[in-house]
mmCIF file of C-alpha atoms and ligand atoms in Angstrom:
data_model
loop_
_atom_site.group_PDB
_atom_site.id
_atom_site.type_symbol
_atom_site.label_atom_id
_atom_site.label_comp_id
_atom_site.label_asym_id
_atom_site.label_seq_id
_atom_site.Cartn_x
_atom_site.Cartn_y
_atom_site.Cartn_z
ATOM 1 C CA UNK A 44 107.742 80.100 136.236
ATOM 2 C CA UNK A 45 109.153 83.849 137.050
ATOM 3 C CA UNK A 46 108.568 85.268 133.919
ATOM 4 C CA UNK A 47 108.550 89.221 135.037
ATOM 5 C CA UNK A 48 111.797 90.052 133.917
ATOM 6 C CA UNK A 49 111.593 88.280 130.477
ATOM 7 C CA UNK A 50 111.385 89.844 126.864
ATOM 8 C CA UNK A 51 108.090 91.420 125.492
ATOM 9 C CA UNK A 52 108.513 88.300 123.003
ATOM 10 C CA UNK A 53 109.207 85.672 126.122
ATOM 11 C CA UNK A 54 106.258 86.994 127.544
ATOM 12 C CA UNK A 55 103.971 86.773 124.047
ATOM 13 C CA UNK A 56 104.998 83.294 123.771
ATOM 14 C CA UNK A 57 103.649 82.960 127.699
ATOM 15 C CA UNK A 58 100.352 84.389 127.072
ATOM 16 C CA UNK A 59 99.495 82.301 124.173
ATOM 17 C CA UNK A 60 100.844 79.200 125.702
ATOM 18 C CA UNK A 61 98.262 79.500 128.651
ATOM 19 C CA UNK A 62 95.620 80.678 126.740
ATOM 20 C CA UNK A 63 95.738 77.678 124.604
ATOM 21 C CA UNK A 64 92.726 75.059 123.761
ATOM 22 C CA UNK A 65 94.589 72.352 122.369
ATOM 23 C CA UNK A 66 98.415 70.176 123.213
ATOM 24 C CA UNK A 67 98.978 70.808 119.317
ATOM 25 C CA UNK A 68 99.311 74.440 120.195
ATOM 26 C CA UNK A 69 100.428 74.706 123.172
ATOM 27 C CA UNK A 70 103.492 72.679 121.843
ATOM 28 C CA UNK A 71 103.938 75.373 119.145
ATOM 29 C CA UNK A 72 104.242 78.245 121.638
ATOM 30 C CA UNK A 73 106.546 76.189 124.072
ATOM 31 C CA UNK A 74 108.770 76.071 121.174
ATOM 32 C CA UNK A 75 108.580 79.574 120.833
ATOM 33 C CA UNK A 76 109.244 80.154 124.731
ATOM 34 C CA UNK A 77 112.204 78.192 124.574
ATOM 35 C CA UNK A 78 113.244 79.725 121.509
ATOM 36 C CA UNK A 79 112.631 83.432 123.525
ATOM 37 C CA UNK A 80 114.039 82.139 126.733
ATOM 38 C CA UNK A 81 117.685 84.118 127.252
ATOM 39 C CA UNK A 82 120.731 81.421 127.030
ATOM 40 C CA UNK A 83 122.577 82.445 130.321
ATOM 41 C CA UNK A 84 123.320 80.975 133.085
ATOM 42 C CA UNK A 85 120.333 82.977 135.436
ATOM 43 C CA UNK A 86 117.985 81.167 133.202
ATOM 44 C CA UNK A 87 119.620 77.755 133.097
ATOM 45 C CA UNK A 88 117.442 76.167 135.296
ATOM 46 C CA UNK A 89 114.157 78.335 133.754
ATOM 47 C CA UNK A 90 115.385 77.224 130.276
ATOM 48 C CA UNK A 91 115.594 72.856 131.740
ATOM 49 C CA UNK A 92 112.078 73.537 132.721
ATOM 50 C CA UNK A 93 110.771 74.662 129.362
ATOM 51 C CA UNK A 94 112.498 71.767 127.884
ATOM 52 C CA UNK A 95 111.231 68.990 130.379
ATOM 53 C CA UNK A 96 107.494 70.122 129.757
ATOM 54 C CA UNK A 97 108.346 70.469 125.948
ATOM 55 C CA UNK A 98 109.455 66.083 126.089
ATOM 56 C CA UNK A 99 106.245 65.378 127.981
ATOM 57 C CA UNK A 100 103.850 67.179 126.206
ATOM 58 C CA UNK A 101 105.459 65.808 122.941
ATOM 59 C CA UNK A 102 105.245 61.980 124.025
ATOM 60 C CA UNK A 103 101.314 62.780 125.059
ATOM 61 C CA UNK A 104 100.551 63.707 121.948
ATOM 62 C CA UNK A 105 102.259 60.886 120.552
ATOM 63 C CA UNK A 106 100.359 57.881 122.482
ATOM 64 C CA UNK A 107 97.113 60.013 122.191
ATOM 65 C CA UNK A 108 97.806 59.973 118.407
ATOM 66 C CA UNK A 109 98.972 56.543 118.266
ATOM 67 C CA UNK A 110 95.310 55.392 120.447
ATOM 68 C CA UNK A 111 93.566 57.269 118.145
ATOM 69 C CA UNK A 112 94.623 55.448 114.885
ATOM 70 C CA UNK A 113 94.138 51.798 115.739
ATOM 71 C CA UNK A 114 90.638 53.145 116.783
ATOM 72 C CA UNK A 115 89.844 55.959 114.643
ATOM 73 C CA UNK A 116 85.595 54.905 114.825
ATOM 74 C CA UNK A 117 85.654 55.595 118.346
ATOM 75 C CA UNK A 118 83.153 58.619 118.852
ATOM 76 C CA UNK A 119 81.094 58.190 115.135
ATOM 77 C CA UNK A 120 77.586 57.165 115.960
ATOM 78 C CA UNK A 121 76.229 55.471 112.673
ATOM 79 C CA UNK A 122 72.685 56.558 111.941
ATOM 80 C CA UNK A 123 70.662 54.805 109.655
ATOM 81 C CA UNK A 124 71.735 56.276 106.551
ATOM 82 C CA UNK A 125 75.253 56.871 106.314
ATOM 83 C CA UNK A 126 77.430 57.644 103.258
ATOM 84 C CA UNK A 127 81.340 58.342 103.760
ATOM 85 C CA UNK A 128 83.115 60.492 100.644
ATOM 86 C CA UNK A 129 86.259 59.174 99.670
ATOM 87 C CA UNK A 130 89.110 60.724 96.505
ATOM 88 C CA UNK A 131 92.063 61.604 96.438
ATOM 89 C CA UNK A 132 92.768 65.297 98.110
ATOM 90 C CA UNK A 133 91.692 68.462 96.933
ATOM 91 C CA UNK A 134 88.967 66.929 94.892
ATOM 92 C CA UNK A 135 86.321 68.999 96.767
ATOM 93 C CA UNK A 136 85.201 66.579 99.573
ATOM 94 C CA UNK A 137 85.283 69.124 102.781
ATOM 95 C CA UNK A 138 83.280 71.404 99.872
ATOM 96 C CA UNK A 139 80.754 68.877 99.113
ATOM 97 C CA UNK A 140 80.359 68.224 102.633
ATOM 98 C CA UNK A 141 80.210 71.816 103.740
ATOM 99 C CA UNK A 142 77.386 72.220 101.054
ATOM 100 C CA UNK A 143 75.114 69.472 102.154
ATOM 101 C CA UNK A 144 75.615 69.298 105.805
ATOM 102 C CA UNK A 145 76.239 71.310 108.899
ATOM 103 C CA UNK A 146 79.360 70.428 109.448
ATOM 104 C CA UNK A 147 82.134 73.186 108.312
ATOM 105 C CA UNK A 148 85.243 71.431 107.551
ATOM 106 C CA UNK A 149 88.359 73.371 106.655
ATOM 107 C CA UNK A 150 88.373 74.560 102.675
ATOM 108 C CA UNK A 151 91.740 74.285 101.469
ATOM 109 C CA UNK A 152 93.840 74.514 98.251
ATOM 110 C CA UNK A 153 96.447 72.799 100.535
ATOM 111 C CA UNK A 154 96.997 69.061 100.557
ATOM 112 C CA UNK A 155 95.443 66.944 102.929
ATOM 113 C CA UNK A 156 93.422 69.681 104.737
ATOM 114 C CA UNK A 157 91.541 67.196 106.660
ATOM 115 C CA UNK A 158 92.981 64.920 108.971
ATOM 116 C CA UNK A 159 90.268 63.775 110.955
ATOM 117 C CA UNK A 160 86.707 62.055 109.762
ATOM 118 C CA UNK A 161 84.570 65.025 109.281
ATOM 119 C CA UNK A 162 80.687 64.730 110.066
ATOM 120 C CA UNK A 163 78.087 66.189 109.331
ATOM 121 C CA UNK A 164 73.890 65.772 109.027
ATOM 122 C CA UNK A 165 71.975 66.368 106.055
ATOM 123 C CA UNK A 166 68.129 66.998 106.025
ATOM 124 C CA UNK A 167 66.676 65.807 102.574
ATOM 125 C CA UNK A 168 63.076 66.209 103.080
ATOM 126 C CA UNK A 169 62.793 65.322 106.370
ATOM 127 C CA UNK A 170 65.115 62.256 106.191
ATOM 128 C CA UNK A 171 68.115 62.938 107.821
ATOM 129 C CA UNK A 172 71.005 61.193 106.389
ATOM 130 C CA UNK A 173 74.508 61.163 108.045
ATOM 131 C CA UNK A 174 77.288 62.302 105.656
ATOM 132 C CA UNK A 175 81.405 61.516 106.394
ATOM 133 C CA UNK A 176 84.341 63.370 104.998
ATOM 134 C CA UNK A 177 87.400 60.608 104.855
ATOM 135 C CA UNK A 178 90.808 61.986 105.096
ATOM 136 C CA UNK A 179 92.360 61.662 101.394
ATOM 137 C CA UNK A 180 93.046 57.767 100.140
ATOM 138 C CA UNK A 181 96.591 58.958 99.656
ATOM 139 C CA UNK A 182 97.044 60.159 103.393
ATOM 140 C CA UNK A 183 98.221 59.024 106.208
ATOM 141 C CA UNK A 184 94.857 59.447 107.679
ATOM 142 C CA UNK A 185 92.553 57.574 105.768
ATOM 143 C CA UNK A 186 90.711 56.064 107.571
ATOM 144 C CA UNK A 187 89.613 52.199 106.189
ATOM 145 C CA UNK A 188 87.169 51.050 108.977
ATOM 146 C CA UNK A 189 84.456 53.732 108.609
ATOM 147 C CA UNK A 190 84.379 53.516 104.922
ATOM 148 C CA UNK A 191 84.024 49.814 105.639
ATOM 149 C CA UNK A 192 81.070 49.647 107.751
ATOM 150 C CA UNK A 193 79.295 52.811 105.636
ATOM 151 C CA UNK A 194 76.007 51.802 103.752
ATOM 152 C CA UNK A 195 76.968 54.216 100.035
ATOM 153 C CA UNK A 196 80.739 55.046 99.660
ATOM 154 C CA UNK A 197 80.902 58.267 97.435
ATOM 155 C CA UNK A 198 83.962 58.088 95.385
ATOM 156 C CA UNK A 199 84.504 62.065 94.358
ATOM 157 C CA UNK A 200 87.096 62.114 91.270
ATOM 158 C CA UNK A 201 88.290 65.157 89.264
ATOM 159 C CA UNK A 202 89.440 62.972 86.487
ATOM 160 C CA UNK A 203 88.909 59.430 85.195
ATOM 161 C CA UNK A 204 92.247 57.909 86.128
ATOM 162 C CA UNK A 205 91.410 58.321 90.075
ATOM 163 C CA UNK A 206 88.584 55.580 90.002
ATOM 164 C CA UNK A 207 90.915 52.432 89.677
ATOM 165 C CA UNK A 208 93.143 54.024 92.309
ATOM 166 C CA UNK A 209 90.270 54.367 94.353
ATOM 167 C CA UNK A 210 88.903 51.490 93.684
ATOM 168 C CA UNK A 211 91.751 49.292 94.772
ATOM 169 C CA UNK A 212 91.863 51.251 98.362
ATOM 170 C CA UNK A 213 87.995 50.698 98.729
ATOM 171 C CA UNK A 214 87.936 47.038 97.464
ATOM 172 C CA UNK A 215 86.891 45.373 100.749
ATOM 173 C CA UNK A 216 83.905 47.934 101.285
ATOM 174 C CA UNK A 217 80.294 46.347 101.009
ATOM 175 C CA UNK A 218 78.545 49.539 100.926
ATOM 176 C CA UNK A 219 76.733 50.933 97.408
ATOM 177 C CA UNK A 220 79.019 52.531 95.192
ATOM 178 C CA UNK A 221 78.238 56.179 93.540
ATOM 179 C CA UNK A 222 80.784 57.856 91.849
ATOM 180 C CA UNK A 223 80.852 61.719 91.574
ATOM 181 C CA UNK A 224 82.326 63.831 88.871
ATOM 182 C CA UNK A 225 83.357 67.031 90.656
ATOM 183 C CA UNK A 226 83.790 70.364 89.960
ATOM 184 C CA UNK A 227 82.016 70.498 86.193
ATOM 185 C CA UNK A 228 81.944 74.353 86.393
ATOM 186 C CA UNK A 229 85.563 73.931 85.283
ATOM 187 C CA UNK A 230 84.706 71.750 81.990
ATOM 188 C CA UNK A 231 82.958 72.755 78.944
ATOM 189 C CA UNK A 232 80.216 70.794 77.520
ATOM 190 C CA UNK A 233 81.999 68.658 75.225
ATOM 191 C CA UNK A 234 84.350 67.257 77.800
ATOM 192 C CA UNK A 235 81.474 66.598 80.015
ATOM 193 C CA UNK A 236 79.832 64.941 77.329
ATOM 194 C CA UNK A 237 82.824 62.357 77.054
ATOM 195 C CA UNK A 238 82.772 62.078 80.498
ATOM 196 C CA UNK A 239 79.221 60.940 80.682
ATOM 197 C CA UNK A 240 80.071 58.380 78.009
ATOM 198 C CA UNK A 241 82.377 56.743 79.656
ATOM 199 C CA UNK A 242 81.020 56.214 82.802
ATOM 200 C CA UNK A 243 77.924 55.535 81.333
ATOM 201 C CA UNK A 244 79.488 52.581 79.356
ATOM 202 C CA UNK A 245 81.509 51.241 82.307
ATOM 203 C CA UNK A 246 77.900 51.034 83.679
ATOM 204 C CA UNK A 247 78.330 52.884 86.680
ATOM 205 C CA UNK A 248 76.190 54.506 89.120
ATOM 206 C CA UNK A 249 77.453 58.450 88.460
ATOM 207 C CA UNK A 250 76.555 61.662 88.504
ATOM 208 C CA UNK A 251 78.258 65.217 87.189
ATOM 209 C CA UNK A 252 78.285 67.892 90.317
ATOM 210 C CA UNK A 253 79.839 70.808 91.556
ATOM 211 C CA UNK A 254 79.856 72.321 94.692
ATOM 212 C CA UNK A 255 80.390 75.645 93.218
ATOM 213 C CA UNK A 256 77.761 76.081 91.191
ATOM 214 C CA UNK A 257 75.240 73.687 93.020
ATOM 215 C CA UNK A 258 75.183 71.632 89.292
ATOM 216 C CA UNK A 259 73.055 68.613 89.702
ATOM 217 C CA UNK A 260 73.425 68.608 93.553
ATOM 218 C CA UNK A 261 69.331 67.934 94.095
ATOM 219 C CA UNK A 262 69.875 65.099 92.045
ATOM 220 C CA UNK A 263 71.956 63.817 93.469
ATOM 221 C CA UNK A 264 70.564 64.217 96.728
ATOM 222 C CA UNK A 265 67.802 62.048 95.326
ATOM 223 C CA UNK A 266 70.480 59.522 93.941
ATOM 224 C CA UNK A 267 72.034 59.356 97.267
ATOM 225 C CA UNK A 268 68.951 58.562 99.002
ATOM 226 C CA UNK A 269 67.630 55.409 96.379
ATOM 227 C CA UNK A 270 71.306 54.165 96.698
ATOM 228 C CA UNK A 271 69.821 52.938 100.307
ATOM 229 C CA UNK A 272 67.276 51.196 99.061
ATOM 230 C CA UNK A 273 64.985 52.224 101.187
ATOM 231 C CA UNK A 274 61.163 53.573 101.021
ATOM 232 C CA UNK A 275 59.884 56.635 102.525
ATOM 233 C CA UNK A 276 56.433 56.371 103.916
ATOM 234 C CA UNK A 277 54.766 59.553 104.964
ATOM 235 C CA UNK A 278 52.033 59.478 107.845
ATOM 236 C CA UNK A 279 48.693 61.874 108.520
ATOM 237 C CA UNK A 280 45.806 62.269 110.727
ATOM 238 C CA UNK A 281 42.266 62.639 109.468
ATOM 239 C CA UNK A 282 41.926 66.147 108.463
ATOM 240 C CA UNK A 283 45.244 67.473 109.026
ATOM 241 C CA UNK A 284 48.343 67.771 106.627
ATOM 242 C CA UNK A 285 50.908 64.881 106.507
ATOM 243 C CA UNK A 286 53.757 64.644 108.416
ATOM 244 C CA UNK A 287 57.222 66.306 107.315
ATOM 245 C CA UNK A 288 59.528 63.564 108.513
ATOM 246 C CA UNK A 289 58.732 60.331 106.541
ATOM 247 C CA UNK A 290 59.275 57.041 108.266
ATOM 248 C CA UNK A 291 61.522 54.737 106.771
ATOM 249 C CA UNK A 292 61.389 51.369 105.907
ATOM 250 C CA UNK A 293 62.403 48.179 103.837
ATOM 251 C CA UNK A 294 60.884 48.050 100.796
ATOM 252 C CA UNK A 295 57.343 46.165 100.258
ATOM 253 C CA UNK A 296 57.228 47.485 104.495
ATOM 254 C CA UNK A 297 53.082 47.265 105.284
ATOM 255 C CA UNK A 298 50.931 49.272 106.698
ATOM 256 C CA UNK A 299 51.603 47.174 109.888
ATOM 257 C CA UNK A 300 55.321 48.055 110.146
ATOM 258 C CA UNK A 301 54.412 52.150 109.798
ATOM 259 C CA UNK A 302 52.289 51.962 112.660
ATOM 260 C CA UNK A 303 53.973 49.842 114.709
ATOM 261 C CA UNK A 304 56.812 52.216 114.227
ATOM 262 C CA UNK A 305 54.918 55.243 115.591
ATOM 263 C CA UNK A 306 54.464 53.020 118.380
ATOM 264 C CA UNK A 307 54.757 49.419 119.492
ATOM 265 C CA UNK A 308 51.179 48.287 119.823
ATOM 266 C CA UNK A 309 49.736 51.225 117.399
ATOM 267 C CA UNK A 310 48.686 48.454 114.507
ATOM 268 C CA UNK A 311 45.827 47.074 116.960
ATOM 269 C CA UNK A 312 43.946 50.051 117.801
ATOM 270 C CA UNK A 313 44.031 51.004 114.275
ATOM 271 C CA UNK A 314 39.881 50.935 112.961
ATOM 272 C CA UNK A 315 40.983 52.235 109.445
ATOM 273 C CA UNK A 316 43.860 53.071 106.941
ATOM 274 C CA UNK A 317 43.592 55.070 103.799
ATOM 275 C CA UNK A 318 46.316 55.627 101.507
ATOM 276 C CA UNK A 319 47.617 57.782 98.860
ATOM 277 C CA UNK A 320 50.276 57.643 96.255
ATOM 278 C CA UNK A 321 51.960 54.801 93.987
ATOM 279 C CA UNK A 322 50.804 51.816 96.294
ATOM 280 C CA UNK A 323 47.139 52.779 95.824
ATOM 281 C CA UNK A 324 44.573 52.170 92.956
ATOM 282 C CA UNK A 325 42.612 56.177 93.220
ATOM 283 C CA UNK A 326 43.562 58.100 96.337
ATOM 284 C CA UNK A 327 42.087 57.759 99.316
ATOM 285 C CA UNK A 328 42.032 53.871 99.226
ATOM 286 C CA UNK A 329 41.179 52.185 102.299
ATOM 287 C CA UNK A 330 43.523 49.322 102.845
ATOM 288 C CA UNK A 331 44.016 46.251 105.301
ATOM 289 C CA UNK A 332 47.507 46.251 107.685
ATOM 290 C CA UNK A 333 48.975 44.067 105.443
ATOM 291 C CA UNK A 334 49.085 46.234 102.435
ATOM 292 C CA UNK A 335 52.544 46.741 101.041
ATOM 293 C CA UNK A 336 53.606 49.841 100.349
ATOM 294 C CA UNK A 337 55.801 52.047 97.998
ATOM 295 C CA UNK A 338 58.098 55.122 98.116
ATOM 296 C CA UNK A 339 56.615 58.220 99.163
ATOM 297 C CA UNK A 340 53.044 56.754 99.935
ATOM 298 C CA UNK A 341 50.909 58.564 102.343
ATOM 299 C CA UNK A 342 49.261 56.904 104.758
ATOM 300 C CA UNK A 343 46.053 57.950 107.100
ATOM 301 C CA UNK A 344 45.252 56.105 110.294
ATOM 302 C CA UNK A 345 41.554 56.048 111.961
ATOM 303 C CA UNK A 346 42.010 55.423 115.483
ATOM 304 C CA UNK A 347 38.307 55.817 116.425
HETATM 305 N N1 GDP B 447 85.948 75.217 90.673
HETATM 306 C C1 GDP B 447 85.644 74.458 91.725
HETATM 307 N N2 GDP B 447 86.506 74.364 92.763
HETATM 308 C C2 GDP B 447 86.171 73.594 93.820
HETATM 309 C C3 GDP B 447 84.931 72.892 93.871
HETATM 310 N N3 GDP B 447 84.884 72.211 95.032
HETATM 311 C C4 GDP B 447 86.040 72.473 95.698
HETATM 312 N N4 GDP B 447 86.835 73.318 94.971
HETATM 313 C C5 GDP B 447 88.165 73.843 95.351
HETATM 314 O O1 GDP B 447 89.101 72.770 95.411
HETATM 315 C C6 GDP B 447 90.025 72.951 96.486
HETATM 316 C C7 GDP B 447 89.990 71.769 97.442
HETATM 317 O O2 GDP B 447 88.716 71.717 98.047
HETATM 318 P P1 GDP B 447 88.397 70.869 99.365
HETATM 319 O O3 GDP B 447 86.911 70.849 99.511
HETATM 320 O O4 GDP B 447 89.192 71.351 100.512
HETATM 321 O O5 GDP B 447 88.940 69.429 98.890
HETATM 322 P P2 GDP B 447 89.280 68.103 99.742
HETATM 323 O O6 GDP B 447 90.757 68.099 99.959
HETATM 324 O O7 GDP B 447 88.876 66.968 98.838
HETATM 325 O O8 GDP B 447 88.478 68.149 101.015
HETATM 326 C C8 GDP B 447 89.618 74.267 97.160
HETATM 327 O O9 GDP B 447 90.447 75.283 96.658
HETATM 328 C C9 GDP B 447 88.167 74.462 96.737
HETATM 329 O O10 GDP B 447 87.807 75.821 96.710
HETATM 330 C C10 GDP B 447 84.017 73.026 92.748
HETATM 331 O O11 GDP B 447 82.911 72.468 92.692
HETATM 332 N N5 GDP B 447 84.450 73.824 91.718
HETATM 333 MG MG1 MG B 448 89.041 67.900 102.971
#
């Protein structure tokens, strides 16, 4: 395409067009060549061009679109611990998730900001626990299979009237529920107070956060975790300090299942165990492989 003798604005449109990353874009500034492109007859066949690459780019990103929706898990990994937050929009997901994780989601006091499934990792004392962002309930985006197959859905509401909505969107969803009260740093006391109430009396599992101030975030990091009812079992070596990264299991897991978890085979050159925490009777107890343990036990293997 002879673009030399073309306006400044022709040419602008050009540049950006080629140094594009993404069809979304480079759509925009085709529009805006075809837009800049003069209407006479020297550029007639110039100005067919534009508008031949403008239909085929446009029907790509349709069908890649269209793929994309009747398989929207394609490319999410689940890890072992995975929570998805779902509310309606602007309730301060992509903020909640921004805060916890590494991912960095788009902040926006625009509607449906997010339009993809945004993840992210979170490290709570060593155990890392995957963390999804679903497009808003109300959007075209929202996404039911990943809430679906998550293990805790978060339901993040700004006011009371969004949990039955949310609820009836979420209905099929096995996973734990936790609901989240966001954005307290807006409420005074009292209304808090009456929030708490009623939750509390509806029995559910809730908690009172914001992202802004950081209010009640560690416990709910904590909350988050016992919602997978799970055990956290943390291992050491004579001598030495125990391990940061805990090793997870089912509840009542032995002392068996930690070793053989360090490594298949581990349990039988084992000569000794000692443990430490709520599982044992004074610290330091030595215990058999079939010893069942508790959350946030320590356990110390003798090898030799
Ligand atoms: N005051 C206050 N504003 C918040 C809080 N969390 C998010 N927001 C604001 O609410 C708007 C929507 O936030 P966003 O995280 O994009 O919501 P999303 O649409 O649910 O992902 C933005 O303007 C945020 O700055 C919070 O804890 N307190
Ligand atoms: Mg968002």
């Amino acid at each position: 395409m002879a673009s030399t003798n073309q306006s400044p604005f022709y040419q602008k449109a050009e540049e950006k067009f080629l140094a594009a990353q993404t069809d979304e874009e480079r759509i925009t500034y085709l529009e805006e060549m075809i837009r800049e492109c003069p209407k006479h007859k020297s550029s007639e066949k110039m100005l067919a061009n534009l508008k031949t690459r403008y239909i085929k780019l446009k029907k790509k990103i349709e069908t890649e679109k269209k793929t994309k929706k009747s398989s929207g898990k394609v490319g999410i990994k689940k890890e072992d611990l995975q929570a998805v937050i779902v509310g309606k929009t602007k309730t301060g997901k992509s903020s909640l998730i921004s805060l916890l994780t590494n991912a960095k989601p788009e902040i926006s006091s625009h509607e449906f900001a997010t339009k993809t499934p945004v993840i992210g990792m979170m490290n709570y004392n060593g155990v890392p626990i995957q963390l999804i962002e679903v497009p808003a309930i109300e959007s075209e985006y929202y996404d039911r299979g990943i809430v679906n197959s998550a293990d805790t859905v978060l339901i993040l509401i700004t006011d009371l009237s969004q949990i039955s909505e949310i609820e009836k969107i979420i209905e099929r969803a096995p996973g734990k529920r936790i609901i989240l009260f966001g954005k307290t740093d807006l409420l005074s006391e009292n209304e808090k107070r009456k929030i708490s109430a009623t939750l509390q009396s509806r029995k559910y599992n809730f908690l009172l956060i914001s992202s802004k101030t950081k209010e009640n975030i560690e416990q709910f990091k904590e909350k988050l975790f016992q919602s997978f009812g799970k055990i956290r079992i943390y291992t050491k070596e004579p001598g030495k300090e125990k391990s940061n990264r805990p090793i997870i299991l089912l509840p009542d897991g032995s002392v068996r299942k930690v070793a053989e978890k360090i490594l298949k085979g581990f349990s039988s050159k084992i000569k000794e165990t000692r443990i430490w925490g709520p599982s044992s009777k004074y610290p330091g107890q030595v215990v058999g492989l079939n010893h069942k343990l508790k959350d946030m036990d320590i356990v110390e293997f003798k090898t030799r």
